[in-house]
Amino acid sequence: MMGLIKKLRSRTPLGWLQLKYDRGRLLTALSGIAFADILMFMQLGVLNALFYSNTMLHRRLEADIVLINTQALNWSEMSTFARRRLYQAMDVPGVKSADALYINNVRWKNPQTGQKTSVMVMGTNPDRPAFDIPEVNQNLDIIKLPDTVFFDRGSRGEYAEAIAKIDRGETVTTEIERRTITVGGLFELGASFAADAMLITSDSNFLRLFPKKDAGTVSIGLIQVESGYDIEQVKNSLNAHLGKSQDVKAMSVEELIDFEIVYWAKNRPVGIVFGFGTIMGFVVGVVIVYQVLSTDVNDHMAEYATFKAMGYKNSYLLGVVFEEAIILALLGFIPGVGISIGLYNLVSAATALPLFMPSSRAIMMLALTILMCGISGAIATRKLQSADPADIF
Amino acid sequence: MPKNIDTDLAISIHNLDHSFGQGQLRKQVLFDINLEISKGEIVIMTGPSGSGKTTVLTLVGGLRSAQSGSLKILGQELCGATKEQLVQARRHNGYIFQAHNLHRSLTAIQNVQMGLEVHGFYSRSEMIRRSAEILEEVGLGEHLNYYPKNLSGGQKQRVAIARALVSEPDIVLADEPTAALDKKSGRDVVNIMQKLAKERGCTILMVTHDNRILDVADRIVHMEDGRLANNILNGSAAA
């Protein structure tokens, strides 16, 4: 090991010197790699935002186990089941409480512009709130008032003025299905691909807004488990107790999150499109780096042949090309990740989608960048074999 | 291995033939070459283009593998040598080419260091010291950190000589080292080569057309149509 370090330290960093000498080519290569990285980062960022924003509510659920219709597709297409299933669930040992959560998509009048836009409304038991959202849970009395809702300040659309008004304490009213409703408060979640805007209200307000909906038709059953009971075990007993008629199934919150992600990744084109976009970014990177490295190898053919004549082995020259590839990967990655973080902020400001850079993604992308440059280097070195020292005389 | 008379010979070539191409296109370019060069001797090889001079040089340098006959360099048989053996054999030699073939991304001193680095046993400081010393000797002590593009043709060729000689090789092979230079720089380059080689006891085999530099040779051999014509002892050098 020490011998290797000593050898590396006495080695002339030929790859680096070669890259440094031709600044124009170095810049081209670095911007190409940064570009490929940005492409991949954007695709992965948006894909992740899709998954993250669509499971934001799931992760805030105040429940250990959820009960959903076996026909459920995703959060906004849950299908409903009968409320008596919740009462039956109470029979299962270990179940502390079983509450109904009602979900429906509706068009409301944007309080700021007066335009009709779609919004997701959720009705929860005001005594045992469905979500862990402090702004809502500290002011549950507000939604006990008739026709009063909480509004998501992270909603996508022109709501800035309305939000400012509410922040100042003024009353903002609007209409849903010809009912006048009051926006009584704000909370912060953010838009998802499924819904641009979100409202939370009490179950009785929900049923008032949708007279066609019956209190007996529940979207999601929220079950809390008594302490001392194993969640997995209670879940299995619930399935055994309720599963006979095959209209509902119990799953843990983690399973519900996976269920949602699988739906978006497999059943909607978005998941596939962004996955494909990531691969394209990778291929673009390989092509750009290959172009740069193979031009570089071609330019130095006579010099490499001279080195071979001096007694350098092929492996030494391969090492030079890979040295270049790795230097390019590392240097190109830095602007790539920096610009991507900036773009994430820009895009998330513009679309209210949660784009952010987890370090795991940055590390994965660094590995991908090195792999990308490595592949390009491996292709570029094929030409090295043809550097014939006998040709230079 | 028993000692024999070969130990005084740097290069010993016997009955060497060489052909290019395969099958129908096979063309023999060297016929029955016999040449012995003692250690420390400076031999110039002349002859018209296409006579096979450069082929001899590449065979001696281990840049091509010898096909038939015997080719011993410093006692080691290169006829039928493996690729690995050829690479090792190249490290005993210093090469000076018609074009300087310096690496353009490396400064003069870095280029010279590459001649030492191939051996893999010099420390960094040792390489820098030796490279600076030899550049001083070829008169480029002021130009250590110049890139090749900022050096004149003669200066570049002198860097190339420094690179070839820095590791004190036993044999120096030069192919038309003065062809791209004007009379004065050509003369300087050859004088430096001769001086350094004599100091270090190097054997030099040089191919050239340049009549102006023949006087540095101990011996001149002439090639014609793939055959070695005659060995002339150089009168002026002998005198």
XYZ file of C-alpha atoms in Angstrom, chain A residues 6-14 17-22 25 296 298-314 316 388-393, chain B residues 54 57-58 61 63-64 84 87-88 90-91 93 95-97 100-106 110-111 113-118 120 122-124 127 147 149 163 173-175:
82
model
C 4.970 6.310 -3.122
C 4.651 5.294 -6.744
C 1.658 7.585 -7.266
C 3.461 10.479 -5.644
C 6.493 10.139 -7.868
C 4.320 9.776 -10.957
C 3.910 12.708 -13.319
C 0.142 13.437 -13.387
C 0.096 13.203 -17.155
C -1.427 17.997 -17.273
C -2.903 17.043 -20.620
C -6.364 18.244 -19.603
C -5.006 21.417 -18.039
C -2.950 22.264 -21.108
C -5.972 22.438 -23.411
C -11.290 21.173 -24.400
C -7.645 13.801 -26.913
C -6.096 10.989 -31.280
C -4.275 14.267 -30.753
C -1.656 12.615 -28.627
C -1.154 9.513 -30.748
C 2.435 10.394 -31.749
C 3.304 11.295 -28.177
C 1.834 8.047 -26.861
C 3.732 6.087 -29.503
C 6.902 7.838 -28.339
C 6.187 6.800 -24.770
C 5.709 3.237 -25.941
C 9.062 3.407 -27.743
C 10.651 4.624 -24.516
C 9.418 1.472 -22.813
C 6.104 2.538 -21.290
C 3.521 -0.219 -21.232
C 0.059 -0.065 -22.718
C 0.411 3.078 -18.371
C 2.550 1.788 -32.867
C 5.992 2.912 -31.765
C 7.505 1.636 -35.020
C 5.470 4.196 -36.978
C 7.103 7.253 -35.532
C 10.531 6.735 -37.030
C 14.977 2.724 -40.323
C 16.852 0.865 -36.213
C 13.351 -0.195 -35.138
C 15.249 -0.697 -30.583
C 9.986 -1.564 -31.655
C 9.449 -4.459 -34.046
C 6.934 -8.038 -22.511
C 9.047 -3.490 -23.660
C 11.766 -4.237 -21.109
C 13.269 -0.637 -24.925
C 14.083 0.740 -21.515
C 17.684 2.551 -25.102
C 15.608 7.390 -28.724
C 16.043 10.561 -30.715
C 13.629 11.041 -33.558
C 11.317 15.873 -31.503
C 8.116 14.069 -30.374
C 8.014 15.948 -27.106
C 4.739 15.844 -25.231
C 3.194 19.243 -25.814
C 1.330 19.353 -22.484
C 4.533 18.870 -20.532
C 8.588 17.250 -17.244
C 9.341 15.775 -20.664
C 11.426 13.329 -16.307
C 9.282 10.966 -18.379
C 12.568 9.388 -19.523
C 13.342 8.534 -15.889
C 9.860 7.704 -14.694
C 9.618 4.702 -17.029
C 10.041 3.311 -11.809
C 13.764 7.100 -9.034
C 12.242 9.296 -6.355
C 10.513 12.498 -7.392
C 14.109 12.812 -11.078
C 6.414 24.280 -23.042
C 5.648 25.384 -28.370
C 15.120 12.959 -22.457
C 19.270 5.246 -31.367
C 18.824 8.324 -33.499
C 16.890 8.665 -36.727
